PDB file of C-alpha atoms in Angstrom:
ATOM      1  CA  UNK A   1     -15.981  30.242 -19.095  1.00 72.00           C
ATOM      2  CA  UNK A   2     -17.208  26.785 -18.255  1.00 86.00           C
ATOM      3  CA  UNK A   3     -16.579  25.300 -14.807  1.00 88.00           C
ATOM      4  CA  UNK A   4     -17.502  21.352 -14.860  1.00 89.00           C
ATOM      5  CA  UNK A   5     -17.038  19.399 -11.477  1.00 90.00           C
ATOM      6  CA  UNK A   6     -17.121  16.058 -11.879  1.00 90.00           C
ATOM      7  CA  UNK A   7     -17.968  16.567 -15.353  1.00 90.00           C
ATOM      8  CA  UNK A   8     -21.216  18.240 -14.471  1.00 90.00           C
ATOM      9  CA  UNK A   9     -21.356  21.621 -15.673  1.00 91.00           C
ATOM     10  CA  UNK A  10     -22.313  24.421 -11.890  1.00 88.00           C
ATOM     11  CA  UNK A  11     -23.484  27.832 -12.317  1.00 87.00           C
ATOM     12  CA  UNK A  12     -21.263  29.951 -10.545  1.00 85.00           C
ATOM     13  CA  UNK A  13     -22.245  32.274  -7.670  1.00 87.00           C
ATOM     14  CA  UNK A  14     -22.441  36.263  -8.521  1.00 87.00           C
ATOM     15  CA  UNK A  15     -19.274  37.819  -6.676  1.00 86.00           C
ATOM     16  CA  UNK A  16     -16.799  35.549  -7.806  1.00 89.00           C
ATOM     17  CA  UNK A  17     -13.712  36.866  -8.775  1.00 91.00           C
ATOM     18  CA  UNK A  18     -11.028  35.264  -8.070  1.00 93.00           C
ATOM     19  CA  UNK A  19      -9.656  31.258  -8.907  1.00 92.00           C
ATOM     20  CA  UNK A  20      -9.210  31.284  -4.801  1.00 92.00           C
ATOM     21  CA  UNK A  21     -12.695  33.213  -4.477  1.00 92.00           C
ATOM     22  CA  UNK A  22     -14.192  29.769  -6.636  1.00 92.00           C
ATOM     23  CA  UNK A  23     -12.371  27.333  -5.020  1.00 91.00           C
ATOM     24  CA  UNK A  24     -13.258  28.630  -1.436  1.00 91.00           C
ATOM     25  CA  UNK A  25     -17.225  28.233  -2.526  1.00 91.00           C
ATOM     26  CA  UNK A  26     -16.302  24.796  -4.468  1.00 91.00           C
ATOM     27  CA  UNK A  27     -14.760  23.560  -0.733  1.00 88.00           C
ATOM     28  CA  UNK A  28     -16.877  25.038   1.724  1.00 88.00           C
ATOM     29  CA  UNK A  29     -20.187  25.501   0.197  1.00 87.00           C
ATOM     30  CA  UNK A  30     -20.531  22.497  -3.111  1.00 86.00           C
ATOM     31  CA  UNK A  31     -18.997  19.455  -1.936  1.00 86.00           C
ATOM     32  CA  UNK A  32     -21.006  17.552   0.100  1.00 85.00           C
ATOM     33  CA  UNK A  33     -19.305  16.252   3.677  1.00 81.00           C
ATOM     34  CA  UNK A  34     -16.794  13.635   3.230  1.00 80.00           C
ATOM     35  CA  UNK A  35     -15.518  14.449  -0.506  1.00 82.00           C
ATOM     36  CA  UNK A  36     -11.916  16.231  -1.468  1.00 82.00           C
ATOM     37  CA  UNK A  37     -10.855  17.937  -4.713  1.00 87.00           C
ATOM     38  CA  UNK A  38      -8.871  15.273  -6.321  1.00 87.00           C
ATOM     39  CA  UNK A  39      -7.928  16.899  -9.469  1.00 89.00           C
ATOM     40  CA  UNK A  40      -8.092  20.475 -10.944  1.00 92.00           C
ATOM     41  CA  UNK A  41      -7.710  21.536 -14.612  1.00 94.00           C
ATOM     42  CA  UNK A  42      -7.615  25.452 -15.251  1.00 92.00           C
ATOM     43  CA  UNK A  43      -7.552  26.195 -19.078  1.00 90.00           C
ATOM     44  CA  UNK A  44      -7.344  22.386 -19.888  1.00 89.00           C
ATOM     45  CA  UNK A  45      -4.293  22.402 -18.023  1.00 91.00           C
ATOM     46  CA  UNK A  46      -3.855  20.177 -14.608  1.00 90.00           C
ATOM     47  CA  UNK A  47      -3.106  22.017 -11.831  1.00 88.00           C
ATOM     48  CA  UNK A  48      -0.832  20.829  -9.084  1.00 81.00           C
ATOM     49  CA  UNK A  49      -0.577  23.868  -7.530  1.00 83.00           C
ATOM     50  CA  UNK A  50      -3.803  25.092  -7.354  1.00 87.00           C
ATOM     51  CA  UNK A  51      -3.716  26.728  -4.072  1.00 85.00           C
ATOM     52  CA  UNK A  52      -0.541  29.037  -4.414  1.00 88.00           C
ATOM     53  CA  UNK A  53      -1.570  32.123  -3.844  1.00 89.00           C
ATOM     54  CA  UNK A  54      -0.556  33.743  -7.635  1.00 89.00           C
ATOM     55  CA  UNK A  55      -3.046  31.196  -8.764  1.00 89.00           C
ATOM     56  CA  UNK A  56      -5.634  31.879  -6.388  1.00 92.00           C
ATOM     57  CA  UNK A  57      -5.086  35.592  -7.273  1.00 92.00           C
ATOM     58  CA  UNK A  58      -5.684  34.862 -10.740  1.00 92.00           C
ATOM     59  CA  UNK A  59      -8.895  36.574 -12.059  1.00 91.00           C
ATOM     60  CA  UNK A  60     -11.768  33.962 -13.085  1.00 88.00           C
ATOM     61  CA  UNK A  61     -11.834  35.330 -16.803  1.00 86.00           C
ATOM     62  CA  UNK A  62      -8.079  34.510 -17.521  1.00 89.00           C
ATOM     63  CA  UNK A  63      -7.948  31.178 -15.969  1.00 89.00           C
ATOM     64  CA  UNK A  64      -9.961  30.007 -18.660  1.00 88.00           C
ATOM     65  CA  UNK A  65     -12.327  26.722 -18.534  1.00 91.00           C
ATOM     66  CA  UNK A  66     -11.956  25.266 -14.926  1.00 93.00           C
ATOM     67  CA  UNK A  67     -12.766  21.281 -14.753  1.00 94.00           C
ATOM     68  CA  UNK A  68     -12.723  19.856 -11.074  1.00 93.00           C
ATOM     69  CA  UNK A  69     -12.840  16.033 -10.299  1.00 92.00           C
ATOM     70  CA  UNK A  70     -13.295  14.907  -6.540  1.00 89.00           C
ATOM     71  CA  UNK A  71     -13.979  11.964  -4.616  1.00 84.00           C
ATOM     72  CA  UNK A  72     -14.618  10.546  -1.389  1.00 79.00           C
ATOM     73  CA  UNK A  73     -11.898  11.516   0.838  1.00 75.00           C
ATOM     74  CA  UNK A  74     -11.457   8.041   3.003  1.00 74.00           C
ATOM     75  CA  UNK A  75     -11.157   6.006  -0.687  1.00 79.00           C
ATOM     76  CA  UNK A  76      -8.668   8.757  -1.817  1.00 75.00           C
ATOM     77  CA  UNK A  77      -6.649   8.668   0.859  1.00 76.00           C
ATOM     78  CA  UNK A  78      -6.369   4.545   0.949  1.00 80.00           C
ATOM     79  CA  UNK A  79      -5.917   4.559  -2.887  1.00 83.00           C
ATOM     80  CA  UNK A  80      -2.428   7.366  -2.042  1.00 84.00           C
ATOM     81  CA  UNK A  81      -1.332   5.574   0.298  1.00 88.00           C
ATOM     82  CA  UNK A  82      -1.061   2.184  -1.212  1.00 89.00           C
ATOM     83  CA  UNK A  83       0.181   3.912  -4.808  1.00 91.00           C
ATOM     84  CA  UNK A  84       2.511   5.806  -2.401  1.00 91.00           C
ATOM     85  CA  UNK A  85       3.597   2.488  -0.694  1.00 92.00           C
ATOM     86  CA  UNK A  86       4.170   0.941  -4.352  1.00 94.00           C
ATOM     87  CA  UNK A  87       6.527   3.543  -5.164  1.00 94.00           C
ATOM     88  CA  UNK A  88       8.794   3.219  -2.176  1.00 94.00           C
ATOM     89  CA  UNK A  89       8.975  -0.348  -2.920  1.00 96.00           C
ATOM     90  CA  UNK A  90       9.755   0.674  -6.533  1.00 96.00           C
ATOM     91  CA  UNK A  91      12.577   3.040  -5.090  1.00 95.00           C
ATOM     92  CA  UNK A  92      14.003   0.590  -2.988  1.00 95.00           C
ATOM     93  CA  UNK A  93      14.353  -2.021  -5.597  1.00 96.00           C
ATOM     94  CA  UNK A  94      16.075   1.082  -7.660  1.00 94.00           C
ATOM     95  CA  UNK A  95      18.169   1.218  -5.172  1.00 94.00           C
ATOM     96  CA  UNK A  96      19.639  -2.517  -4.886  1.00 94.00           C
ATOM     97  CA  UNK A  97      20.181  -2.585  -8.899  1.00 95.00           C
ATOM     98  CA  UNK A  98      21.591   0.791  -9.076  1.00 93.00           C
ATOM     99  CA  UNK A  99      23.957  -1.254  -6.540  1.00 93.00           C
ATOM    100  CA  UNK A 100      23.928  -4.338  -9.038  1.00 94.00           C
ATOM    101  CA  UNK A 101      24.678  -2.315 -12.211  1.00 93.00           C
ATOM    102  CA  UNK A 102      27.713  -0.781 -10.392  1.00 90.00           C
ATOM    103  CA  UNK A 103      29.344  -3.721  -9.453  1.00 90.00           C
ATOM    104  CA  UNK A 104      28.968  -5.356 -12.885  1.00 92.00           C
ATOM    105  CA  UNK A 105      30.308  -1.958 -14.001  1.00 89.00           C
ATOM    106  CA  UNK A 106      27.585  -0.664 -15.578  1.00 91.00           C
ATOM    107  CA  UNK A 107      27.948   2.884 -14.971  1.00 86.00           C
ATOM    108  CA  UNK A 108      26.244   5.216 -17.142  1.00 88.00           C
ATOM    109  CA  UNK A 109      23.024   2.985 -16.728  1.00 91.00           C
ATOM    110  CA  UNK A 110      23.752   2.953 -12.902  1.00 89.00           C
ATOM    111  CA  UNK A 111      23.785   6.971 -12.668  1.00 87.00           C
ATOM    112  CA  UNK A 112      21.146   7.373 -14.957  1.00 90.00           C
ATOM    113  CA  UNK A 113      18.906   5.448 -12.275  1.00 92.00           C
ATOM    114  CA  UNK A 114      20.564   6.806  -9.465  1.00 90.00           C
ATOM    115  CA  UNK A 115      19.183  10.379 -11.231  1.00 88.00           C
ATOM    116  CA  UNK A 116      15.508   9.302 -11.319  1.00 92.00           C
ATOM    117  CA  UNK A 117      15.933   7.702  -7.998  1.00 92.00           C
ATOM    118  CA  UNK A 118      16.921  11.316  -6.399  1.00 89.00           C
ATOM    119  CA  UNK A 119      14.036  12.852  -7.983  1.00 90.00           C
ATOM    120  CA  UNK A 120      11.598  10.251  -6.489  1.00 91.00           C
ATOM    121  CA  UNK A 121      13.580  11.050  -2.818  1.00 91.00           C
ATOM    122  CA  UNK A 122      12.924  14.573  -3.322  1.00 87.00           C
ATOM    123  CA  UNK A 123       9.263  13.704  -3.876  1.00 86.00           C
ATOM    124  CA  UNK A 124       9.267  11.432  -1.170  1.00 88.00           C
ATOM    125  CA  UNK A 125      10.807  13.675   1.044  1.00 86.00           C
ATOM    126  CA  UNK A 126       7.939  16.790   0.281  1.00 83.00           C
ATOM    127  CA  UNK A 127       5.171  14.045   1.147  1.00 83.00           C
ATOM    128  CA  UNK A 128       7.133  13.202   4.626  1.00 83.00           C
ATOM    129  CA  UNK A 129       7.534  16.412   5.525  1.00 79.00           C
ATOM    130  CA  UNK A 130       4.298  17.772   5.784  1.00 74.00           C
ATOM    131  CA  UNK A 131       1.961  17.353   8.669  1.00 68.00           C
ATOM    132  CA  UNK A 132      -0.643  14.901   7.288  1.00 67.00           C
ATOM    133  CA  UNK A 133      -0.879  12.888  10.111  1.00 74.00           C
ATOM    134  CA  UNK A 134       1.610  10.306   9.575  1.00 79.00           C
ATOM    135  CA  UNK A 135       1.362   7.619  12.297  1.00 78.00           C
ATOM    136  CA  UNK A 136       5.590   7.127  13.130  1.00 77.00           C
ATOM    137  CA  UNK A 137       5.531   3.215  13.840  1.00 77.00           C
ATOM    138  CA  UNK A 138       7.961   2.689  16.967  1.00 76.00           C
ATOM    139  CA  UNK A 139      10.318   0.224  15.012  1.00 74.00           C
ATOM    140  CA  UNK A 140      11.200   2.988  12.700  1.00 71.00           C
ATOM    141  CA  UNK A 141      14.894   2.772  11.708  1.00 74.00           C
ATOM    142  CA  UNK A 142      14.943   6.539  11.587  1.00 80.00           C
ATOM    143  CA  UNK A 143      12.483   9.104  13.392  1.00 76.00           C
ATOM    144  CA  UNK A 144      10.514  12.114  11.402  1.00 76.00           C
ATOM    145  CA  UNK A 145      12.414  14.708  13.046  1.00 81.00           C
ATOM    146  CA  UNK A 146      15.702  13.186  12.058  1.00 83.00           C
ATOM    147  CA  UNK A 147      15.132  12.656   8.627  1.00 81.00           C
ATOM    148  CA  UNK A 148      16.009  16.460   7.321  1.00 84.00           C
ATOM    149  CA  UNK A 149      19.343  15.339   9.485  1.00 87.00           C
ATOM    150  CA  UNK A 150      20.030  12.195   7.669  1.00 86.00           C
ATOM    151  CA  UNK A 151      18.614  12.385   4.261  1.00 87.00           C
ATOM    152  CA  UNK A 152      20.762  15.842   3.845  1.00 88.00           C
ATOM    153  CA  UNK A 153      24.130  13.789   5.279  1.00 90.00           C
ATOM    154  CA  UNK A 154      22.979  10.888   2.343  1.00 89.00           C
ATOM    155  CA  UNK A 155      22.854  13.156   0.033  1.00 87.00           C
ATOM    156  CA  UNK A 156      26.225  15.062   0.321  1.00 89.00           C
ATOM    157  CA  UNK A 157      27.849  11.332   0.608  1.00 89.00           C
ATOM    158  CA  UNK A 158      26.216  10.915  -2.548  1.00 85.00           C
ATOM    159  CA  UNK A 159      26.943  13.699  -4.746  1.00 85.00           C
ATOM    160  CA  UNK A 160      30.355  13.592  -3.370  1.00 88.00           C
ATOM    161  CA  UNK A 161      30.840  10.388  -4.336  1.00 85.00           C
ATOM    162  CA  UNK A 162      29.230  11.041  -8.000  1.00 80.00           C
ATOM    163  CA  UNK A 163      31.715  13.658  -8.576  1.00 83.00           C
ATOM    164  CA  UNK A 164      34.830  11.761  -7.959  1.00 82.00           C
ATOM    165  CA  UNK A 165      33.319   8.567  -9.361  1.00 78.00           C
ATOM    166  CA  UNK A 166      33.204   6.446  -6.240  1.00 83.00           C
ATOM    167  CA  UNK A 167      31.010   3.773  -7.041  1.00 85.00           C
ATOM    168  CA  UNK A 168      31.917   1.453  -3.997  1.00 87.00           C
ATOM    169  CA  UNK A 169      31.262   4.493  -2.248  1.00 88.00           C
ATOM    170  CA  UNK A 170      28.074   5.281  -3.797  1.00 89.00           C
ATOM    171  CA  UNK A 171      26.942   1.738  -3.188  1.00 91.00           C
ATOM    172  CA  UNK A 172      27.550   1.846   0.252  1.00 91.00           C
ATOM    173  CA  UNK A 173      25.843   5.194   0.689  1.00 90.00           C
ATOM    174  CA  UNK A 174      22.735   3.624  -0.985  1.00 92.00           C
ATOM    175  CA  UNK A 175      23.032   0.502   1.201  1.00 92.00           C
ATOM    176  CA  UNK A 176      23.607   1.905   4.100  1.00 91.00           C
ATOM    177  CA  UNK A 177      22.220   5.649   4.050  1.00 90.00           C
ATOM    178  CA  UNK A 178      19.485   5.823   1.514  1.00 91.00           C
ATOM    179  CA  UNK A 179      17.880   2.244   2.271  1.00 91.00           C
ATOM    180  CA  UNK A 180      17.191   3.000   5.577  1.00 91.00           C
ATOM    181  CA  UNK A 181      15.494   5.733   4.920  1.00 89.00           C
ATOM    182  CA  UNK A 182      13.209   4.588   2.096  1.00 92.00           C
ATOM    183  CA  UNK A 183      12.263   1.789   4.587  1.00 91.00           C
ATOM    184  CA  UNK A 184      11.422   3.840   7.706  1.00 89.00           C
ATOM    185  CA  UNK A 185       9.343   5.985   4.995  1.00 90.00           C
ATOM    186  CA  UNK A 186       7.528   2.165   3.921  1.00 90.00           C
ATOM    187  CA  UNK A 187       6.961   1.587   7.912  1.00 90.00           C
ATOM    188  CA  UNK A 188       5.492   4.930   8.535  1.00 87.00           C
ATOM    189  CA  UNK A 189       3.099   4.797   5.187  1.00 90.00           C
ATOM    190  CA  UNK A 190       2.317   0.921   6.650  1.00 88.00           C
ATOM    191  CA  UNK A 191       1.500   2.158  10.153  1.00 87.00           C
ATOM    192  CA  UNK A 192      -0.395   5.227   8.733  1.00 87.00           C
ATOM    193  CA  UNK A 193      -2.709   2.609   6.669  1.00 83.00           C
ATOM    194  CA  UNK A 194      -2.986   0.246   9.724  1.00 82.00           C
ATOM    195  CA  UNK A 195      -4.176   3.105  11.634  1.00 79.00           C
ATOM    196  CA  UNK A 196      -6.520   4.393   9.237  1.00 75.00           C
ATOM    197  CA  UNK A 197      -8.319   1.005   8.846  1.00 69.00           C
TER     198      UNK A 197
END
């Protein structure tokens, strides 16, 4: 089993065991002050989920060859947040022609969109909920602690109006529901990178 970190190919320490055991040392003990894991590969194989705990159960020898990349944690966290920022932009300009292709009665176009648009929400919504220190910018249409509240109310209108083939009603739940959210998202990711600089 080879383990490479940033290409460079470590000797691991007698007693590991475990993925977890490995990536524990790799954390605490190899990277130097100021770096992150950016990427892991396990049996050629990214990893998003590295640290679930089945994978950190998983015995060194059947994980196969492990290849970590990091960087420094300050220029990783600028470069998410301004990819992150691009793709709420991207989302919200989904939104407006998912609008446009319904009114010019392009449907099946229109809720093919409106499908990859609800998969980048859900993403969104997984990044927004967790507790990475997101700076809430006081202008924000919506709060954090409502948006559980009103993303979940969106979403019903939505699907409701999907079913019965509403498409005046799903414009005006993207209009009115969905945009809103995507921008208080773009203000908080904004106030977050203010902040940080």
């Amino acid at each position: 089993m080879d383990v490479l970190i940033n290409q460079n190919e470590i000797n691991v320490p007698a007693g590991m065991t475990t993925w977890g055991d490995l990536l524990d040392w790799v954390e605490t003990e190899h990277l130097k002050a100021g770096q992150c894991i950016t990427h892991v590969y396990l049996g050629g194989n990214e990893a998003h989920n590295y640290r679930d705990k089945l994978v950190c159960g998983e015995e060194l020898a059947n994980v196969g060859n492990i290849a970590i990349h990091s960087g420094n944690f300050d220029r990783v966290v600028t470069e998410s947040l301004a990819e992150l920022d691009q793709e709420l932009k991207n989302a919200l300009e989904s939104s407006g022609e998912i609008v446009h292709l319904l009114e010019n009665r392009k449907e099946e176009e229109a809720y093919n969109r409106l499908t990859q648009l609800l998969e980048s929400i859900r993403i969104f919504y997984t990044i927004f909920s967790e507790d990475l220190g997101w700076v809430e910018p006081a202008d924000a249409n919506i709060s954090r602690k409502e948006f559980s509240a009103v993303l979940e109310k969106a979403l019903n209108q939505l699907i409701t109006a999907q079913e019965n083939q509403y498409w005046v009603s799903i414009c005006d739940v993207l209009e009115y529901e969905v945009t809103p959210i995507l921008e208080s998202w773009q203000k908080m990711v904004a106030r977050t990178r203010d902040h940080i600089n």
